[in-house]
Amino acid sequence: MKIPEQRFKIVVIGGSAGSFSVVSRILSQLDPAFPLPVVLCLHRLKHVRSGLVEGLNMKSNIPVVEPYDKDKLKPGVAMLAPSNYHLFVEFDSTISLSTEEVNNHSRPSIDYAFSSAAYSFREKAMGIILTGANKDGAMGIKNIHEKKGYTIVQDPSTCDVDAMPQAALKLFTPDQILKPDDIVKILNGLKA
Amino acid sequence: MTYKEYLQVLKEHSPYDFSEYSDNSIFRRIQKVMRDHKLTLEELGARTQSDKFFVEEVVEAITVNTTELFRDPDMWRYLYEKQLPLYHNNNVINIWHAGCSTGQEVYSLMILLNELGMLDKARVFATDISQKSLDSAKKAIYKHQIDKGCIENFSQVFKNTDGVEKLFSKYFDIDKKTDIISVKPFLKDNIKFVRHNLVENNLPFYNKMDIIFCRNVLIYFNSRLQNRIVQRFFDVMFSHGTLVLGAHEGLSGFFKTKFDRSGPVYKKSNVFHFRY
């Protein structure tokens, strides 16, 4: 496992089935002084729309918030895509939300969030795909890879459901394939 | 050609100005149009300059939006309990749904007003940029709403689980097999559907408004355009008027002082504001 030399401006993390425990584990081991903005795009059950942000905050070393439209990314704050909205990252580091159609049966769509980060931040974006039950996210993290950003896919052997990581690995070869604890080590090695 | 340049072409060759839409979400939608029509950005630009009907198609595609009956039930519950009763003594309640899309929330509000015995006081203007959406809103026949959880929303709003089917069928003709519901005609009586582009400075009516709904519409615009539109809302509202935005939309900058937050909605502030 190698800590990347390049400097980043954003870390986007996506996952669905089983990702809650992985995300909380990552957030609970993160350096409280983590220097970069984080965007979390997690699929949620349609009829369980509340409680996720509270649950993550109980474990997390950095604040987790559900942003309002046009809120600005902040270093050391994790912004969780609100339920039933797509989330886009804009060039000026603000968040835009949208209620257009579901993508891959998902809203928020991980593809949309990741692609917007790729487009806005190019090589300054780091994308991480975690355990998940569908292919949403695979295209998005590939976009980050194409724009020379840094890509990490959770090691499928450590996933509850590996459909999402497998879908990503089918499309391209990420910079690293890691288990959650090593993902944390990479994140804690990043500089502003 | 870049996306920004394409938006410039669209602006010059059509009545539509998308230059102040949120970049990434508009670009993604244009990408989708390119994919669906198998066009490059250059080809899209050329066709936009020469084909008026195609422009309308593009505009429909990039402004299409989803809406649900009683989306965010807690907000509707709040309107039902705390806000709408405030207008009980009005002779008329003027309501503007700015960006009504296919109309589900227009009818959601009519249902609440009817339950409060205030339906015939309502004068409703429902506007949208898309003629197609307005046509659907007028028709008010909706597919797959039950699958999307509208009955659960309904029972959350009315805190009523036993009688909810009966309450629901008071307002809709329901075909459960095909999951198609149609709004009963009496809810439609006091609604005017008018085509209107929020980006433009004109208004389609002369009335002052008691309640303005603009839910999940401003999110497509950049902050500058958002503020311009909120200023227009402010100007066209009675004092103490109610502004209802989407669950994750807020007011920025100096509008924070011109509206007071009341639960999930905003009230036009009555405080005199000095202008420095």
CSV table of C-alpha atoms in Angstrom, one decimal:
chain,number,residue,atom,x,y,z
A,1,MET,CA,0.0,0.0,0.0
A,2,LYS,CA,1.4,3.3,-1.1
A,3,ILE,CA,0.3,6.7,0.0
A,4,PRO,CA,-0.2,8.9,-3.1
A,5,GLU,CA,2.2,11.9,-3.5
A,6,GLN,CA,-0.3,14.1,-5.3
A,7,ARG,CA,-2.4,16.7,-3.5
A,8,PHE,CA,-6.2,16.5,-3.5
A,9,LYS,CA,-9.0,18.9,-3.1
A,10,ILE,CA,-11.9,16.5,-2.5
A,11,VAL,CA,-12.5,12.9,-1.5
A,12,VAL,CA,-15.8,11.3,-2.7
A,13,ILE,CA,-16.9,8.0,-1.2
A,14,GLY,CA,-19.7,5.9,-2.5
A,15,GLY,CA,-21.4,2.7,-1.4
A,16,SER,CA,-24.8,1.0,-0.9
A,17,ALA,CA,-25.7,-2.3,0.7
A,18,GLY,CA,-23.5,-2.9,3.8
A,19,SER,CA,-21.6,0.4,3.4
A,20,PHE,CA,-22.9,2.0,6.6
A,21,SER,CA,-20.7,0.0,8.8
A,22,VAL,CA,-17.7,0.4,6.5
A,23,VAL,CA,-18.2,4.2,6.3
A,24,SER,CA,-18.6,4.5,10.0
A,25,ARG,CA,-15.5,2.5,10.5
A,26,ILE,CA,-13.5,4.8,8.2
A,27,LEU,CA,-15.0,7.9,9.7
A,28,SER,CA,-14.3,6.7,13.2
A,29,GLN,CA,-10.6,6.2,12.5
A,30,LEU,CA,-10.1,9.3,10.5
A,31,ASP,CA,-7.7,11.9,11.8
A,32,PRO,CA,-9.9,14.6,13.5
A,33,ALA,CA,-7.8,17.2,11.7
A,34,PHE,CA,-8.5,15.6,8.3
A,35,PRO,CA,-7.6,18.4,5.9
A,36,LEU,CA,-9.9,17.8,2.9
A,37,PRO,CA,-13.6,18.1,2.1
A,38,VAL,CA,-15.4,14.7,2.0
A,39,VAL,CA,-18.5,13.9,0.0
A,40,LEU,CA,-20.5,10.8,1.0
A,41,CYS,CA,-22.9,9.4,-1.5
A,42,LEU,CA,-24.7,6.4,0.0
A,43,HIS,CA,-27.8,4.6,-1.3
A,44,ARG,CA,-30.5,4.4,1.3
A,45,LEU,CA,-33.6,2.4,1.7
A,46,LYS,CA,-36.5,4.4,0.2
A,47,HIS,CA,-38.7,4.4,3.3
A,48,VAL,CA,-35.9,4.8,5.9
A,49,ARG,CA,-35.0,8.4,5.1
A,50,SER,CA,-33.9,9.8,8.3
A,51,GLY,CA,-31.3,8.7,11.0
A,52,LEU,CA,-28.3,8.1,8.7
A,53,VAL,CA,-26.6,11.4,9.4
A,54,GLU,CA,-27.2,11.0,13.1
A,55,GLY,CA,-25.9,7.5,13.0
A,56,LEU,CA,-22.7,8.5,11.2
A,57,ASN,CA,-22.1,11.5,13.4
A,58,MET,CA,-22.1,9.3,16.5
A,59,LYS,CA,-19.1,7.4,15.2
A,60,SER,CA,-17.3,10.0,13.1
A,61,ASN,CA,-14.2,11.9,14.1
A,62,ILE,CA,-15.2,14.7,11.6
A,63,PRO,CA,-18.7,16.4,11.4
A,64,VAL,CA,-21.1,14.8,9.0
A,65,VAL,CA,-23.8,17.1,7.5
A,66,GLU,CA,-26.5,16.9,4.9
A,67,PRO,CA,-25.9,20.0,2.9
A,68,TYR,CA,-28.4,22.5,1.6
A,69,ASP,CA,-28.2,23.4,-2.1
A,70,LYS,CA,-25.2,25.7,-2.9
A,71,ASP,CA,-23.5,25.0,0.4
A,72,LYS,CA,-19.7,25.2,0.1
A,73,LEU,CA,-17.4,22.3,0.6
A,74,LYS,CA,-15.4,22.6,3.8
A,75,PRO,CA,-12.1,21.0,4.8
A,76,GLY,CA,-12.6,18.4,7.4
A,77,VAL,CA,-16.4,18.2,7.0
A,78,ALA,CA,-18.1,15.2,5.4
A,79,MET,CA,-21.2,16.1,3.3
A,80,LEU,CA,-23.7,13.4,3.0
A,81,ALA,CA,-25.9,13.4,-0.1
A,82,PRO,CA,-29.5,14.1,1.2
A,83,SER,CA,-32.0,11.3,0.7
A,84,ASN,CA,-34.1,11.6,-2.5
A,85,TYR,CA,-31.8,14.1,-4.1
A,86,HIS,CA,-28.9,13.8,-6.6
A,87,LEU,CA,-25.8,15.7,-5.5
A,88,PHE,CA,-23.3,17.4,-7.8
A,89,VAL,CA,-20.1,19.1,-7.0
A,90,GLU,CA,-19.6,22.4,-8.9
A,91,PHE,CA,-16.5,24.2,-10.1
A,92,ASP,CA,-16.7,26.8,-7.3
A,93,SER,CA,-16.7,24.0,-4.6
A,94,THR,CA,-20.4,24.4,-4.0
A,95,ILE,CA,-22.9,21.6,-3.9
A,96,SER,CA,-25.9,21.5,-6.3
A,97,LEU,CA,-28.8,19.2,-5.7
A,98,SER,CA,-31.3,17.9,-8.1
A,99,THR,CA,-34.6,15.9,-8.1
A,100,GLU,CA,-34.4,14.6,-11.7
A,101,GLU,CA,-35.1,11.0,-12.4
A,102,VAL,CA,-33.4,8.1,-10.5
A,103,ASN,CA,-30.2,6.8,-12.1
A,104,ASN,CA,-29.6,3.0,-11.8
A,105,HIS,CA,-32.7,3.0,-9.6
A,106,SER,CA,-30.8,5.3,-7.3
A,107,ARG,CA,-31.3,8.9,-6.0
A,108,PRO,CA,-28.7,10.0,-4.9
A,109,SER,CA,-26.8,8.4,-7.8
A,110,ILE,CA,-23.1,7.7,-7.0
A,111,ASP,CA,-22.3,8.0,-10.8
A,112,TYR,CA,-23.6,11.6,-10.8
A,113,ALA,CA,-21.8,12.6,-7.7
A,114,PHE,CA,-18.5,11.1,-8.8
A,115,SER,CA,-18.7,12.3,-12.4
A,116,SER,CA,-19.3,15.9,-11.2
A,117,ALA,CA,-16.3,15.7,-8.9
A,118,ALA,CA,-14.2,14.3,-11.8
A,119,TYR,CA,-15.4,17.1,-14.0
A,120,SER,CA,-14.9,19.9,-11.5
A,121,PHE,CA,-11.7,18.7,-9.8
A,122,ARG,CA,-10.0,16.5,-12.4
A,123,GLU,CA,-6.7,15.2,-11.0
A,124,LYS,CA,-7.5,16.8,-7.6
A,125,ALA,CA,-10.3,14.3,-7.0
A,126,MET,CA,-10.0,11.1,-5.0
A,127,GLY,CA,-12.8,8.6,-5.5
A,128,ILE,CA,-13.5,5.6,-3.3
A,129,ILE,CA,-16.1,2.9,-4.1
A,130,LEU,CA,-17.1,0.6,-1.2
A,131,THR,CA,-19.3,-2.4,-0.8
A,132,GLY,CA,-22.6,-2.1,-2.7
A,133,ALA,CA,-25.4,-4.0,-4.4
A,134,ASN,CA,-25.6,-2.4,-7.9
A,135,LYS,CA,-23.5,-0.9,-10.6
A,136,ASP,CA,-24.2,2.7,-9.8
A,137,GLY,CA,-20.8,4.3,-9.1
A,138,ALA,CA,-18.7,2.2,-11.4
A,139,MET,CA,-19.1,4.7,-14.3
A,140,GLY,CA,-18.5,7.6,-12.0
A,141,ILE,CA,-15.3,6.4,-10.5
A,142,LYS,CA,-14.1,5.5,-14.0
A,143,ASN,CA,-14.6,9.2,-14.9
A,144,ILE,CA,-12.4,10.2,-12.0
A,145,HIS,CA,-9.8,7.8,-13.3
A,146,GLU,CA,-10.1,9.2,-16.8
A,147,LYS,CA,-9.5,12.7,-15.5
A,148,LYS,CA,-6.3,11.5,-13.8
A,149,GLY,CA,-7.8,11.6,-10.3
A,150,TYR,CA,-6.9,8.9,-7.8
A,151,THR,CA,-9.2,5.9,-7.4
A,152,ILE,CA,-9.6,3.3,-4.7
A,153,VAL,CA,-11.9,0.3,-4.8
A,154,GLN,CA,-12.7,-1.7,-1.7
A,155,ASP,CA,-11.3,-5.2,-1.9
A,156,PRO,CA,-14.3,-7.3,-3.0
A,157,SER,CA,-13.3,-10.1,-0.6
A,158,THR,CA,-13.9,-7.7,2.3
A,159,CYS,CA,-17.3,-6.6,1.0
A,160,ASP,CA,-20.8,-7.6,2.3
A,161,VAL,CA,-22.0,-7.3,-1.3
A,162,ASP,CA,-19.3,-6.9,-4.0
A,163,ALA,CA,-21.5,-6.0,-7.0
A,164,MET,CA,-20.5,-2.4,-7.0
A,165,PRO,CA,-16.7,-2.9,-6.6
A,166,GLN,CA,-16.8,-5.7,-9.2
A,167,ALA,CA,-18.7,-3.5,-11.6
A,168,ALA,CA,-16.0,-0.8,-11.2
A,169,LEU,CA,-13.1,-3.3,-11.6
A,170,LYS,CA,-14.7,-4.5,-14.8
A,171,LEU,CA,-14.5,-1.0,-16.3
A,172,PHE,CA,-10.9,0.0,-15.4
A,173,THR,CA,-8.0,-0.7,-13.1
A,174,PRO,CA,-8.0,1.6,-10.1
A,175,ASP,CA,-4.9,2.9,-8.4
A,176,GLN,CA,-5.5,0.6,-5.4
A,177,ILE,CA,-7.8,-2.2,-4.3
A,178,LEU,CA,-7.8,-2.1,-0.5
A,179,LYS,CA,-9.5,-3.3,2.7
A,180,PRO,CA,-11.2,-0.7,4.8
A,181,ASP,CA,-8.3,-0.3,7.3
A,182,ASP,CA,-5.9,0.4,4.6
A,183,ILE,CA,-8.3,3.0,3.0
A,184,VAL,CA,-8.1,4.8,6.4
A,185,LYS,CA,-4.3,4.7,6.3
A,186,ILE,CA,-4.3,6.3,2.9
A,187,LEU,CA,-6.7,9.0,4.0
A,188,ASN,CA,-4.8,9.8,7.1
A,189,GLY,CA,-1.6,10.2,5.0
A,190,LEU,CA,-3.2,12.9,2.8
A,191,LYS,CA,-2.1,16.5,3.1
A,192,ALA,CA,-4.1,19.6,2.3
B,1,MET,CA,-17.4,23.9,-28.6
B,2,THR,CA,-17.8,23.9,-24.9
B,3,TYR,CA,-21.0,23.5,-22.9
B,4,LYS,CA,-20.9,27.2,-22.0
B,5,GLU,CA,-20.6,28.1,-25.7
B,6,TYR,CA,-23.5,25.8,-26.5
B,7,LEU,CA,-25.7,27.6,-23.8
B,8,GLN,CA,-24.7,30.9,-25.5
B,9,VAL,CA,-26.0,29.5,-28.9
B,10,LEU,CA,-29.2,28.4,-27.2
B,11,LYS,CA,-29.6,31.8,-25.7
B,12,GLU,CA,-29.1,33.6,-29.0
B,13,HIS,CA,-31.3,31.4,-31.1
B,14,SER,CA,-34.2,30.7,-28.8
B,15,PRO,CA,-36.1,32.3,-26.0
B,16,TYR,CA,-34.3,30.2,-23.4
B,17,ASP,CA,-31.4,31.3,-21.3
B,18,PHE,CA,-29.7,28.5,-19.3
B,19,SER,CA,-26.5,30.4,-18.7
B,20,GLU,CA,-27.2,30.8,-15.0
B,21,TYR,CA,-28.1,27.2,-14.3
B,22,SER,CA,-25.9,25.1,-12.0
B,23,ASP,CA,-23.0,24.1,-14.3
B,24,ASN,CA,-22.6,20.4,-13.6
B,25,SER,CA,-26.2,19.5,-13.4
B,26,ILE,CA,-27.0,21.3,-16.7
B,27,PHE,CA,-24.0,19.9,-18.5
B,28,ARG,CA,-25.0,16.4,-17.5
B,29,ARG,CA,-28.4,16.9,-18.9
B,30,ILE,CA,-27.0,18.2,-22.2
B,31,GLN,CA,-24.7,15.2,-22.3
B,32,LYS,CA,-27.8,13.1,-22.0
B,33,VAL,CA,-29.5,14.9,-24.9
B,34,MET,CA,-26.3,14.3,-27.0
B,35,ARG,CA,-26.3,10.6,-26.1
B,36,ASP,CA,-30.1,10.2,-26.8
B,37,HIS,CA,-29.8,11.9,-30.2
B,38,LYS,CA,-26.3,10.7,-31.0
B,39,LEU,CA,-25.0,14.2,-31.6
B,40,THR,CA,-21.7,15.9,-30.8
B,41,LEU,CA,-21.8,19.3,-29.1
B,42,GLU,CA,-21.1,20.9,-32.5
B,43,GLU,CA,-23.9,19.1,-34.2
B,44,LEU,CA,-26.2,19.9,-31.3
B,45,GLY,CA,-25.3,23.6,-31.7
B,46,ALA,CA,-25.9,23.5,-35.5
B,47,ARG,CA,-29.3,21.9,-35.1
B,48,THR,CA,-30.3,24.3,-32.3
B,49,GLN,CA,-29.7,27.2,-34.7
B,50,SER,CA,-31.8,25.7,-37.5
B,51,ASP,CA,-34.6,23.7,-35.9
B,52,LYS,CA,-37.1,25.4,-33.7
B,53,PHE,CA,-39.0,22.2,-32.8
B,54,PHE,CA,-35.8,20.5,-31.8
B,55,VAL,CA,-35.0,23.4,-29.5
B,56,GLU,CA,-38.3,22.7,-27.7
B,57,GLU,CA,-37.4,19.1,-27.4
B,58,VAL,CA,-34.0,19.9,-25.9
B,59,VAL,CA,-35.6,22.4,-23.4
B,60,GLU,CA,-38.1,19.7,-22.3
B,61,ALA,CA,-35.3,17.2,-21.9
B,62,ILE,CA,-33.1,19.5,-19.8
B,63,THR,CA,-35.8,20.9,-17.6
B,64,VAL,CA,-37.6,17.7,-16.8
B,65,ASN,CA,-38.0,17.1,-13.2
B,66,THR,CA,-39.7,14.7,-10.8
B,67,THR,CA,-42.4,15.5,-8.3
B,68,GLU,CA,-44.5,13.4,-5.9
B,69,LEU,CA,-47.8,13.7,-4.1
B,70,PHE,CA,-47.0,14.9,-0.6
B,71,ARG,CA,-43.2,14.6,-1.0
B,72,ASP,CA,-41.7,15.3,2.5
B,73,PRO,CA,-44.9,14.5,4.5
B,74,ASP,CA,-43.7,16.3,7.7
B,75,MET,CA,-43.6,19.6,5.8
B,76,TRP,CA,-47.2,19.0,4.5
B,77,ARG,CA,-48.3,18.1,8.0
B,78,TYR,CA,-46.9,21.4,9.2
B,79,LEU,CA,-48.8,23.3,6.5
B,80,TYR,CA,-52.0,21.5,7.4
B,81,GLU,CA,-51.7,22.1,11.1
B,82,LYS,CA,-49.9,25.4,11.5
B,83,GLN,CA,-49.8,27.5,8.3
B,84,LEU,CA,-52.9,27.0,6.3
B,85,PRO,CA,-55.3,27.6,9.2
B,86,LEU,CA,-53.8,31.2,9.5
B,87,TYR,CA,-55.6,32.0,6.2
B,88,HIS,CA,-59.0,30.8,7.5
B,89,ASN,CA,-60.5,34.3,7.6
B,90,ASN,CA,-59.3,35.3,4.2
B,91,ASN,CA,-61.9,35.7,1.5
B,92,VAL,CA,-59.4,34.7,-1.1
B,93,ILE,CA,-56.0,32.9,-0.8
B,94,ASN,CA,-53.7,33.6,-3.7
B,95,ILE,CA,-51.2,30.8,-4.3
B,96,TRP,CA,-48.4,30.6,-6.8
B,97,HIS,CA,-46.8,27.3,-7.6
B,98,ALA,CA,-43.6,28.5,-9.4
B,99,GLY,CA,-42.2,25.6,-11.4
B,100,CYS,CA,-45.1,23.2,-10.8
B,101,SER,CA,-43.8,20.5,-13.1
B,102,THR,CA,-46.5,17.8,-13.5
B,103,GLY,CA,-48.6,19.2,-10.7
B,104,GLN,CA,-48.6,16.6,-7.9
B,105,GLU,CA,-47.9,19.2,-5.3
B,106,VAL,CA,-50.5,21.6,-6.7
B,107,TYR,CA,-53.1,18.9,-6.0
B,108,SER,CA,-51.5,18.0,-2.6
B,109,LEU,CA,-52.2,21.5,-1.5
B,110,MET,CA,-55.7,21.5,-2.8
B,111,ILE,CA,-56.4,18.4,-0.8
B,112,LEU,CA,-55.2,20.0,2.4
B,113,LEU,CA,-57.3,23.1,1.7
B,114,ASN,CA,-60.4,21.0,1.1
B,115,GLU,CA,-59.8,19.1,4.3
B,116,LEU,CA,-59.7,22.4,6.1
B,117,GLY,CA,-62.9,23.6,4.3
B,118,MET,CA,-61.0,26.3,2.5
B,119,LEU,CA,-60.9,25.0,-1.1
B,120,ASP,CA,-63.2,27.5,-2.6
B,121,LYS,CA,-61.1,30.4,-1.3
B,122,ALA,CA,-58.1,29.3,-3.3
B,123,ARG,CA,-56.9,31.1,-6.4
B,124,VAL,CA,-54.1,29.1,-7.8
B,125,PHE,CA,-51.5,30.0,-10.4
B,126,ALA,CA,-49.4,27.1,-11.4
B,127,THR,CA,-46.6,27.9,-13.8
B,128,ASP,CA,-43.8,26.0,-15.5
B,129,ILE,CA,-41.3,26.4,-18.3
B,130,SER,CA,-42.4,23.2,-19.9
B,131,GLN,CA,-45.6,23.0,-21.9
B,132,LYS,CA,-45.5,19.2,-21.7
B,133,SER,CA,-45.4,19.2,-17.9
B,134,LEU,CA,-48.2,21.8,-17.8
B,135,ASP,CA,-50.3,19.6,-20.0
B,136,SER,CA,-49.7,16.6,-17.7
B,137,ALA,CA,-50.5,18.8,-14.7
B,138,LYS,CA,-53.8,19.8,-16.3
B,139,LYS,CA,-54.7,16.2,-17.1
B,140,ALA,CA,-53.7,15.1,-13.6
B,141,ILE,CA,-53.5,11.4,-14.4
B,142,TYR,CA,-50.5,9.9,-12.7
B,143,LYS,CA,-48.7,6.5,-13.0
B,144,HIS,CA,-46.9,4.5,-10.4
B,145,GLN,CA,-47.6,6.9,-7.6
B,146,ILE,CA,-48.8,4.1,-5.3
B,147,ASP,CA,-45.6,2.2,-6.0
B,148,LYS,CA,-43.6,5.4,-5.1
B,149,GLY,CA,-45.3,5.5,-1.7
B,150,CYS,CA,-47.9,8.2,-2.1
B,151,ILE,CA,-50.4,6.3,0.2
B,152,GLU,CA,-47.8,6.1,2.9
B,153,ASN,CA,-47.1,9.8,2.5
B,154,PHE,CA,-50.9,10.4,2.7
B,155,SER,CA,-51.3,8.6,5.9
B,156,GLN,CA,-48.3,10.4,7.4
B,157,VAL,CA,-49.7,13.8,6.6
B,158,PHE,CA,-53.2,12.9,8.0
B,159,LYS,CA,-51.9,10.7,10.8
B,160,ASN,CA,-54.5,8.3,9.7
B,161,THR,CA,-53.7,4.7,8.7
B,162,ASP,CA,-57.1,3.0,9.0
B,163,GLY,CA,-59.2,5.4,6.9
B,164,VAL,CA,-56.5,6.4,4.5
B,165,GLU,CA,-57.7,4.4,1.6
B,166,LYS,CA,-61.1,6.0,2.0
B,167,LEU,CA,-59.6,9.4,2.3
B,168,PHE,CA,-57.5,8.8,-0.8
B,169,SER,CA,-60.4,7.7,-2.9
B,170,LYS,CA,-62.2,10.9,-2.0
B,171,TYR,CA,-59.7,12.7,-4.2
B,172,PHE,CA,-58.6,10.2,-6.8
B,173,ASP,CA,-60.1,7.6,-9.1
B,174,ILE,CA,-57.8,4.7,-8.6
B,175,ASP,CA,-56.9,1.8,-10.8
B,176,LYS,CA,-54.8,-0.4,-8.5
B,177,LYS,CA,-53.9,-3.0,-11.2
B,178,THR,CA,-52.2,-0.5,-13.5
B,179,ASP,CA,-51.2,1.8,-10.6
B,180,ILE,CA,-52.8,4.8,-12.4
B,181,ILE,CA,-54.6,7.5,-10.3
B,182,SER,CA,-56.5,10.5,-11.6
B,183,VAL,CA,-57.4,13.6,-9.7
B,184,LYS,CA,-61.1,14.2,-9.3
B,185,PRO,CA,-62.3,17.2,-11.2
B,186,PHE,CA,-63.6,19.3,-8.3
B,187,LEU,CA,-60.0,19.8,-7.1
B,188,LYS,CA,-59.1,21.5,-10.4
B,189,ASP,CA,-61.7,24.2,-10.4
B,190,ASN,CA,-59.6,27.2,-9.2
B,191,ILE,CA,-56.3,26.5,-10.8
B,192,LYS,CA,-54.8,28.4,-13.7
B,193,PHE,CA,-52.0,26.6,-15.5
B,194,VAL,CA,-49.8,29.2,-17.3
B,195,ARG,CA,-46.5,28.7,-19.1
B,196,HIS,CA,-43.8,30.9,-17.6
B,197,ASN,CA,-40.1,30.9,-17.5
B,198,LEU,CA,-38.8,31.9,-14.0
B,199,VAL,CA,-35.6,33.1,-15.5
B,200,GLU,CA,-37.4,36.0,-17.2
B,201,ASN,CA,-38.4,39.1,-15.4
B,202,ASN,CA,-42.1,39.3,-16.2
B,203,LEU,CA,-44.9,37.7,-14.2
B,204,PRO,CA,-48.0,36.0,-15.6
B,205,PHE,CA,-50.4,37.7,-13.1
B,206,TYR,CA,-51.0,41.0,-11.3
B,207,ASN,CA,-52.1,39.6,-8.0
B,208,LYS,CA,-50.2,39.7,-4.8
B,209,MET,CA,-49.6,36.3,-3.3
B,210,ASP,CA,-50.3,34.8,0.1
B,211,ILE,CA,-48.4,31.6,-0.5
B,212,ILE,CA,-45.6,30.8,-3.0
B,213,PHE,CA,-44.5,27.2,-3.6
B,214,CYS,CA,-41.2,26.8,-5.3
B,215,ARG,CA,-39.9,23.4,-4.4
B,216,ASN,CA,-36.8,21.9,-5.8
B,217,VAL,CA,-36.7,24.4,-8.7
B,218,LEU,CA,-34.1,26.9,-7.5
B,219,ILE,CA,-31.6,24.1,-7.0
B,220,TYR,CA,-31.1,24.1,-10.8
B,221,PHE,CA,-29.9,27.7,-10.7
B,222,ASN,CA,-26.7,29.4,-9.6
B,223,SER,CA,-26.8,31.6,-6.5
B,224,ARG,CA,-27.0,34.8,-8.4
B,225,LEU,CA,-30.1,33.7,-10.3
B,226,GLN,CA,-31.6,32.2,-7.1
B,227,ASN,CA,-31.3,35.5,-5.4
B,228,ARG,CA,-32.9,37.4,-8.2
B,229,ILE,CA,-35.9,35.0,-8.2
B,230,VAL,CA,-36.3,35.1,-4.4
B,231,GLN,CA,-36.3,38.9,-4.6
B,232,ARG,CA,-39.2,38.7,-7.1
B,233,PHE,CA,-41.0,36.3,-4.7
B,234,PHE,CA,-40.4,38.8,-1.9
B,235,ASP,CA,-41.8,41.7,-4.0
B,236,VAL,CA,-44.9,39.9,-5.1
B,237,MET,CA,-45.9,38.6,-1.6
B,238,PHE,CA,-48.2,40.1,1.0
B,239,SER,CA,-46.3,40.7,4.3
B,240,HIS,CA,-46.4,37.6,6.4
B,241,GLY,CA,-46.8,35.6,3.2
B,242,THR,CA,-45.5,32.0,3.2
B,243,LEU,CA,-42.7,30.8,1.0
B,244,VAL,CA,-42.3,27.0,0.7
B,245,LEU,CA,-39.0,25.7,-0.7
B,246,GLY,CA,-37.6,22.2,-1.0
B,247,ALA,CA,-36.3,20.3,2.0
B,248,HIS,CA,-32.7,21.1,1.2
B,249,GLU,CA,-33.1,24.6,-0.2
B,250,GLY,CA,-32.3,27.6,2.0
B,251,LEU,CA,-32.2,31.3,1.7
B,252,SER,CA,-28.7,32.9,1.4
B,253,GLY,CA,-27.2,36.2,2.2
B,254,PHE,CA,-29.5,39.1,3.0
B,255,PHE,CA,-32.7,37.1,2.3
B,256,LYS,CA,-32.1,35.4,5.6
B,257,THR,CA,-33.2,38.7,7.3
B,258,LYS,CA,-36.1,39.3,4.9
B,259,PHE,CA,-37.8,36.0,5.7
B,260,ASP,CA,-38.3,34.4,9.1
B,261,ARG,CA,-38.0,30.6,9.3
B,262,SER,CA,-41.2,29.0,10.7
B,263,GLY,CA,-40.7,25.2,10.9
B,264,PRO,CA,-39.9,24.0,7.4
B,265,VAL,CA,-41.3,27.1,5.7
B,266,TYR,CA,-40.3,30.8,5.4
B,267,LYS,CA,-42.5,33.8,6.3
B,268,LYS,CA,-42.0,37.2,4.7
B,269,SER,CA,-40.7,39.4,7.5
B,270,ASN,CA,-42.6,42.5,8.4
B,271,VAL,CA,-39.6,44.2,9.9
B,272,PHE,CA,-38.6,47.5,8.2
B,273,HIS,CA,-35.3,47.1,6.5
B,274,PHE,CA,-32.9,49.9,6.0
B,275,ARG,CA,-30.9,49.9,2.8
B,276,TYR,CA,-27.3,50.9,3.2
